[in-house]
mmCIF file of C-alpha atoms in Angstrom:
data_model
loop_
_atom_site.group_PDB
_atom_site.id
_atom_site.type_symbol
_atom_site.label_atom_id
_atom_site.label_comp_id
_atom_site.label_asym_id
_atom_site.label_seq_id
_atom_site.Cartn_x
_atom_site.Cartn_y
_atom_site.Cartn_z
ATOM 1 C CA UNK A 1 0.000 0.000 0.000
ATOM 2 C CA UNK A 2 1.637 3.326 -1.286
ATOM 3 C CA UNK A 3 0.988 6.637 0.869
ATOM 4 C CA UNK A 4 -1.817 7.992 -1.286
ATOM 5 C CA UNK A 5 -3.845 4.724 -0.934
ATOM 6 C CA UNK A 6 -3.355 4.874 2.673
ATOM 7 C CA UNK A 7 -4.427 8.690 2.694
ATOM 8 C CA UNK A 8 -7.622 7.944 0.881
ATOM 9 C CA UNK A 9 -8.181 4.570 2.574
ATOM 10 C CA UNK A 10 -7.655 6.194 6.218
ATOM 11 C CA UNK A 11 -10.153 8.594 5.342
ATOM 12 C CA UNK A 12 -13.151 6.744 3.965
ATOM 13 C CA UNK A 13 -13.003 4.526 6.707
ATOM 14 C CA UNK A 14 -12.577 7.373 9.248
ATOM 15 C CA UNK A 15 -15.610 9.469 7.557
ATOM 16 C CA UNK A 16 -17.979 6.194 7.290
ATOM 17 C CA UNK A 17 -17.202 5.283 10.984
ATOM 18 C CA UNK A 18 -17.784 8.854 11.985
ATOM 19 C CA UNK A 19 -20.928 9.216 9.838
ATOM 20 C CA UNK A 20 -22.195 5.919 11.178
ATOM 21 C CA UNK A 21 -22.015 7.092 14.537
ATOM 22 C CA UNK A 22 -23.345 10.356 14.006
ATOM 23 C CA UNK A 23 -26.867 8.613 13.174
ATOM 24 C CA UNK A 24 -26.584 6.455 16.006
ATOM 25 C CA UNK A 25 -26.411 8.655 18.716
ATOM 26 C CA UNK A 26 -29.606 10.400 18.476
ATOM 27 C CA UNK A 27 -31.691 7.315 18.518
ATOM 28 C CA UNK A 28 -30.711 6.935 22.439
ATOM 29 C CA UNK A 29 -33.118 10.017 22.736
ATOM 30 C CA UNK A 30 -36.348 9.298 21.123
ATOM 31 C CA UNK A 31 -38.148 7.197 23.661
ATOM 32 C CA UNK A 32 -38.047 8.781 27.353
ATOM 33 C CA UNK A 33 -38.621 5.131 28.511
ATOM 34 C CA UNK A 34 -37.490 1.718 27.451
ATOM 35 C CA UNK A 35 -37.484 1.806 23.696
ATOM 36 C CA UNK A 36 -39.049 -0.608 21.708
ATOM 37 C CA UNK A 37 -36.986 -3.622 20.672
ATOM 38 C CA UNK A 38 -36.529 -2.083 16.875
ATOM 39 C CA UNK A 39 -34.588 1.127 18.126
ATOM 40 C CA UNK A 40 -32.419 -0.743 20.543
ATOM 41 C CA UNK A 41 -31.626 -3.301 17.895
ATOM 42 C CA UNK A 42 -31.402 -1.044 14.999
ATOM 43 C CA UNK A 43 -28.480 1.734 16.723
ATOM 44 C CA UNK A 44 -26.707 -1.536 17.978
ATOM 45 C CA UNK A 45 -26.397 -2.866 14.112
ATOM 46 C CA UNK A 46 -25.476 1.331 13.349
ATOM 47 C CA UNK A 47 -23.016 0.799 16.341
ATOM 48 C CA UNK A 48 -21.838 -2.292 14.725
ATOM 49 C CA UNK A 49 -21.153 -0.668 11.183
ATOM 50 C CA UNK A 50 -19.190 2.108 12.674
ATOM 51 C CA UNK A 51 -17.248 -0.300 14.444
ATOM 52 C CA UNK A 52 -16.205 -2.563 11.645
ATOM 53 C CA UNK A 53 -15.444 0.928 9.667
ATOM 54 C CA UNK A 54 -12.711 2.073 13.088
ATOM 55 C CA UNK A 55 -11.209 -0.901 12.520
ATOM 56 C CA UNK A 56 -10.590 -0.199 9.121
ATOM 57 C CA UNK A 57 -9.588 3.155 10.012
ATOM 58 C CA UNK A 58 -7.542 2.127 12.751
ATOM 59 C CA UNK A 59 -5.504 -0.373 10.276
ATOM 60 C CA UNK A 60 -5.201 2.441 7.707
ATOM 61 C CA UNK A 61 -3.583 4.770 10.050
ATOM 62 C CA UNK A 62 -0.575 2.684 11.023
ATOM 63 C CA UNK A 63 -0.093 1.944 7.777
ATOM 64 C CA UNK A 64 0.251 5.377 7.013
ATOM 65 C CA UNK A 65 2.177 6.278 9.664
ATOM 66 C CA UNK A 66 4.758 3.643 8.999
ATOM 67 C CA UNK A 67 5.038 5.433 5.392
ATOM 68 C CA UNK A 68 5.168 8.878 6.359
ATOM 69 C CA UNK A 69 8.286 7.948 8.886
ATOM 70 C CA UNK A 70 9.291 4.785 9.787
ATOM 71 C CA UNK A 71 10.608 5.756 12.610
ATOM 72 C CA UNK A 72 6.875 6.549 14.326
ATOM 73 C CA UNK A 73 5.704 2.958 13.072
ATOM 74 C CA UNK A 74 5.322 1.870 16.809
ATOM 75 C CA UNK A 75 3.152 4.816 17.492
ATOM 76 C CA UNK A 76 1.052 3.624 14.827
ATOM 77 C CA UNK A 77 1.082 0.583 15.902
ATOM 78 C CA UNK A 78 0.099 1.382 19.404
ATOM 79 C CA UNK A 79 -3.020 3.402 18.215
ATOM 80 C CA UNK A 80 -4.100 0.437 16.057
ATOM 81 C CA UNK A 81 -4.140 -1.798 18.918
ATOM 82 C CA UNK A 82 -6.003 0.409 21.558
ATOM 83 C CA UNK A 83 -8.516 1.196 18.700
ATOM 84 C CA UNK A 84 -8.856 -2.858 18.147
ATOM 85 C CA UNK A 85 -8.885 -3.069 21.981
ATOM 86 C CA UNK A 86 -11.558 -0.186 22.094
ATOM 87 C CA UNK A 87 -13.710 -1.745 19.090
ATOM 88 C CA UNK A 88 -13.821 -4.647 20.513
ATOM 89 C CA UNK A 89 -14.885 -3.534 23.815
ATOM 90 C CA UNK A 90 -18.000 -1.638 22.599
ATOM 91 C CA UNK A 91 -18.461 -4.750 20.457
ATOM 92 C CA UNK A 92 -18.758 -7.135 23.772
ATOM 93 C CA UNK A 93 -21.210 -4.641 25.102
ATOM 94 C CA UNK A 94 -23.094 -3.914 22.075
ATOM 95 C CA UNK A 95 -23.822 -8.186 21.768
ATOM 96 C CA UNK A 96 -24.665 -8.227 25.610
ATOM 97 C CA UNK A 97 -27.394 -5.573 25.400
ATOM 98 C CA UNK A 98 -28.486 -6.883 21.720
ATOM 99 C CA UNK A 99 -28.615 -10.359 23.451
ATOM 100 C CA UNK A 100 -30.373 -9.235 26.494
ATOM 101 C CA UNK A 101 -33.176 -7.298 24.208
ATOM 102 C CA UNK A 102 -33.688 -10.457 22.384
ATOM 103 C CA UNK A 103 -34.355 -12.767 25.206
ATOM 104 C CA UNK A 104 -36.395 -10.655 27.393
ATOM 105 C CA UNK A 105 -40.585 -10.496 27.044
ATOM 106 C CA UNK A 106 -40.849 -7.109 27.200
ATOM 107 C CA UNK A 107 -39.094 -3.729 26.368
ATOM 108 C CA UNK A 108 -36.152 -3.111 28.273
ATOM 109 C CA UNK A 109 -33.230 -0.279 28.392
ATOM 110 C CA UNK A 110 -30.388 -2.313 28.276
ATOM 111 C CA UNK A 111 -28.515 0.580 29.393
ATOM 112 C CA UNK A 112 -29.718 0.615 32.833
ATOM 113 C CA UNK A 113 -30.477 -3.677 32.843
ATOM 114 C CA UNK A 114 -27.420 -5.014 31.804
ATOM 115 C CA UNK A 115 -25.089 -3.623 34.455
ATOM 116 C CA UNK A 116 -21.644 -5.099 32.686
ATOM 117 C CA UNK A 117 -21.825 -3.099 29.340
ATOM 118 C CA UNK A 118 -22.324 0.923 31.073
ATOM 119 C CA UNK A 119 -19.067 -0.217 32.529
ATOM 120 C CA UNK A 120 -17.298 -1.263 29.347
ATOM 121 C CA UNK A 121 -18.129 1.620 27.204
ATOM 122 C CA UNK A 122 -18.158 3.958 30.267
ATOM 123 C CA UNK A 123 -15.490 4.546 32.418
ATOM 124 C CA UNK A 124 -13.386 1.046 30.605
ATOM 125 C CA UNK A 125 -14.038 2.441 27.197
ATOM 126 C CA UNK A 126 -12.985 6.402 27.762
ATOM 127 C CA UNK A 127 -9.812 4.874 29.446
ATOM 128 C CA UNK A 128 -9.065 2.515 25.956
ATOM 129 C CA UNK A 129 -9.715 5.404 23.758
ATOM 130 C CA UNK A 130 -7.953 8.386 25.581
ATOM 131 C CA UNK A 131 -4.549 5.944 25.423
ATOM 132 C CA UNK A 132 -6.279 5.656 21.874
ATOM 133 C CA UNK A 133 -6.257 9.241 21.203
ATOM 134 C CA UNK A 134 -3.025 10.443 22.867
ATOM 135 C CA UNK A 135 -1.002 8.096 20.525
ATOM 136 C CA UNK A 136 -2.819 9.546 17.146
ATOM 137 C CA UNK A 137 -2.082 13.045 18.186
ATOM 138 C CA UNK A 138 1.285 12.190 18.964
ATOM 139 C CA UNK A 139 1.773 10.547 15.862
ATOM 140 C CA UNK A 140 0.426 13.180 13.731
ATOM 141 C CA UNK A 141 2.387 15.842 14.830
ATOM 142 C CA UNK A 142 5.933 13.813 14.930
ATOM 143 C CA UNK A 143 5.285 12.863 11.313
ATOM 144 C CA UNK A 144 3.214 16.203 10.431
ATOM 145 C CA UNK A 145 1.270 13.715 8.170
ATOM 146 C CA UNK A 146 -2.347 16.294 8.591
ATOM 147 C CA UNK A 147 -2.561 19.723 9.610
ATOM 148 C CA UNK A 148 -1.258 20.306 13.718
ATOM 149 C CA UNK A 149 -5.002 20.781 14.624
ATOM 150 C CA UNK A 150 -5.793 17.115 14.151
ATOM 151 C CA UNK A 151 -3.121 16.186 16.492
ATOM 152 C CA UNK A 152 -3.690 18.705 19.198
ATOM 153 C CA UNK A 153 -7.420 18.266 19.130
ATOM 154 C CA UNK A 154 -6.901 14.530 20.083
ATOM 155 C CA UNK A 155 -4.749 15.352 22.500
ATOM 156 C CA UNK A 156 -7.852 17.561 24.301
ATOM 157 C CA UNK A 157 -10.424 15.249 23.106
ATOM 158 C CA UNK A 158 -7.865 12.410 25.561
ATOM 159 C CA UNK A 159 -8.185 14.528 28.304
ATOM 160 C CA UNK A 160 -11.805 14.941 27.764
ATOM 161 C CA UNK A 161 -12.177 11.394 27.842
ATOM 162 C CA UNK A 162 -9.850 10.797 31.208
ATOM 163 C CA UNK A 163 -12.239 13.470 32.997
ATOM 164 C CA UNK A 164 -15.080 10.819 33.075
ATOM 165 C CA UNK A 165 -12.999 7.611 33.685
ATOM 166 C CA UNK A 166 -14.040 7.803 37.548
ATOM 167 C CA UNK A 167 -17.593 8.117 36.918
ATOM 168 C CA UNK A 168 -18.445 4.393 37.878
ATOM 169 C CA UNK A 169 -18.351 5.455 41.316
ATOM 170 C CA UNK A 170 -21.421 7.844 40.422
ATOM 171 C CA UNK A 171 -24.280 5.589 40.045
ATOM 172 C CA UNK A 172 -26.118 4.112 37.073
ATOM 173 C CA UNK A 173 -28.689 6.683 36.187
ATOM 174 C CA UNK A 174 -28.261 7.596 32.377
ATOM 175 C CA UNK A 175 -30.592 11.088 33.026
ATOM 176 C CA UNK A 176 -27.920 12.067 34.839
ATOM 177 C CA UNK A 177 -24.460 13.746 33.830
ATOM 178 C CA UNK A 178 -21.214 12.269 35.057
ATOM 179 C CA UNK A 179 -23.354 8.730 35.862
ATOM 180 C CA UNK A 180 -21.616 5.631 35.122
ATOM 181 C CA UNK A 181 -23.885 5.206 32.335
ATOM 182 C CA UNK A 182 -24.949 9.164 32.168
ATOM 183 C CA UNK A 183 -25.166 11.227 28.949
ATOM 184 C CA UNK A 184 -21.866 12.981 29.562
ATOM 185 C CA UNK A 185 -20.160 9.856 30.174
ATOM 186 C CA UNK A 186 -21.719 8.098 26.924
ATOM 187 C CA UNK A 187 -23.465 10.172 24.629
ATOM 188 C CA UNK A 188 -21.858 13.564 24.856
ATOM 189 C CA UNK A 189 -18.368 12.192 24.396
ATOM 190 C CA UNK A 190 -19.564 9.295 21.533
ATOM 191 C CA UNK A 191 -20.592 12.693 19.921
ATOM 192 C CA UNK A 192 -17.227 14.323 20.323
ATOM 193 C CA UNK A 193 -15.749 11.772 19.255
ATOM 194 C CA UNK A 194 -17.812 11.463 16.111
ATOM 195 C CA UNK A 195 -17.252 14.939 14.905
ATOM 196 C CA UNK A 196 -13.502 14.888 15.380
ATOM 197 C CA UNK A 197 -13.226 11.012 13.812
ATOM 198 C CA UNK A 198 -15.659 12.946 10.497
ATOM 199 C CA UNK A 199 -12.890 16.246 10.761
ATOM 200 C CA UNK A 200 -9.931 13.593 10.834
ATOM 201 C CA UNK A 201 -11.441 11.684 8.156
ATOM 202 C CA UNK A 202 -12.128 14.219 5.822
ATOM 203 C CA UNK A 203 -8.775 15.809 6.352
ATOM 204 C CA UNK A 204 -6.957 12.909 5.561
ATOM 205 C CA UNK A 205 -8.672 11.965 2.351
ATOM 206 C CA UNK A 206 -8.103 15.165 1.132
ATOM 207 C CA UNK A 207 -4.519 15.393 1.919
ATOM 208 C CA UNK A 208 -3.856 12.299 -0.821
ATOM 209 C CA UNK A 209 -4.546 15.389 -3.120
ATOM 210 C CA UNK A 210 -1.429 17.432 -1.784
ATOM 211 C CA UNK A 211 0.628 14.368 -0.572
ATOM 212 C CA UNK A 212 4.604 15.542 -0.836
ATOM 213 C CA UNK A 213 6.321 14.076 -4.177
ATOM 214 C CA UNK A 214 7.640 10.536 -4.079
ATOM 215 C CA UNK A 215 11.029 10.654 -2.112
ATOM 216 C CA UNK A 216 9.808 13.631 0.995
ATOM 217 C CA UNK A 217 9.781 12.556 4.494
ATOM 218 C CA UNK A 218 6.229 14.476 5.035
ATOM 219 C CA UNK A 219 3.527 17.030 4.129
ATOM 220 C CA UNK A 220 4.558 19.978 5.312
ATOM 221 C CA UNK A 221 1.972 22.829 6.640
#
């Protein structure tokens, strides 16, 4: 894989992830109660998608860090393998609460039933993806492969994320903020991090347009 397929392969993935996400999130807000089955099941599959699509992205990226400078391959390399770890994380608890949906007789909010999964993608997840985040930033601007805002706003975007790692000792009430399963906790930064993942994405794909000549150690902005 040459530099300008991993450019434009590192940002389709990153855009569909982040534009898979982006529908997902809202459909935790339609029903004030527990949502029917179809809503539950249907943002878990979205959920899903995205996933898949980070992995992608996730592969890309170390590819295209090894490219750009072979020197920062084990940075890539460390943010493809707390992305994997952070995928597959949100993929355990997506299949628990999918699972638990299935099998019960009536509607349920698996975010408040199945106590295991608010931990995973709570205070486990924003731990996974903060190391996640810390080690794209860094790698970014060492090999000034994208603009220096793509790499600093990960860096805030990690500490965003480290801010709610304690929240498990805070209760299980998803109406409320810094909850172990709250809004803050889950939605607001699954938001976050879908706007920066569509901004990365979309940066990337169109650097493979400006990529430095065959032969340069890096773009250069």
């Amino acid at each position: 894989m040459n530099e300008t397929t991993a450019r434009r392969l590192t940002g389709l993935a990153g855009i569909a992830a982040a534009t898979a996400f982006i529908v997902e999130v809202p459909l935790y807000f339609i029903y004030s109660g527990p949502p029917p089955d179809s809503n539950v099941l249907a943002r878990l599959l979205i959920a899903m998608i995205a996933l898949a699509f980070l992995i992608v992205f996730v592969t890309a990226f170390r590819e295209l860090v090894k490219r750009v400078n072979p020197a920062y391959e084990w940075a890539g390399t460390m943010a493809f393998a707390t992305g994997l770890v952070y995928a597959t994380i949100t993929l355990v608890s997506s299949g628990l609460e999918a699972g638990a949906v299935i099998a019960a007789d009536h509607p349920i909010d698996p975010t408040i039933t199945v106590s295991g999964t608010y931990i995973l993608y709570g205070a486990i997840g924003r731990l996974i993806l903060a190391v996640f985040l810390i080690t794209v930033g860094y790698g970014i601007c060492r090999t000034n492969l994208l603009p220096r805002w793509t790499g600093r706003s990960a860096y805030v975007l990690a500490g965003a994320n480290l801010i709610f790692v304690p929240s498990l000792f805070f209760g299980n009430n998803p109406a409320h903020f810094y909850a172990a399963n709250g809004w803050g906790t889950t939605a607001l930064m699954g938001a976050l991090l879908s706007y920066w993942l569509l901004a990365l994405g979309i940066s990337t794909y169109r650097s493979a347009a400006r990529r430095a000549p065959t032969g340069s150690p890096a773009l250069q902005y």
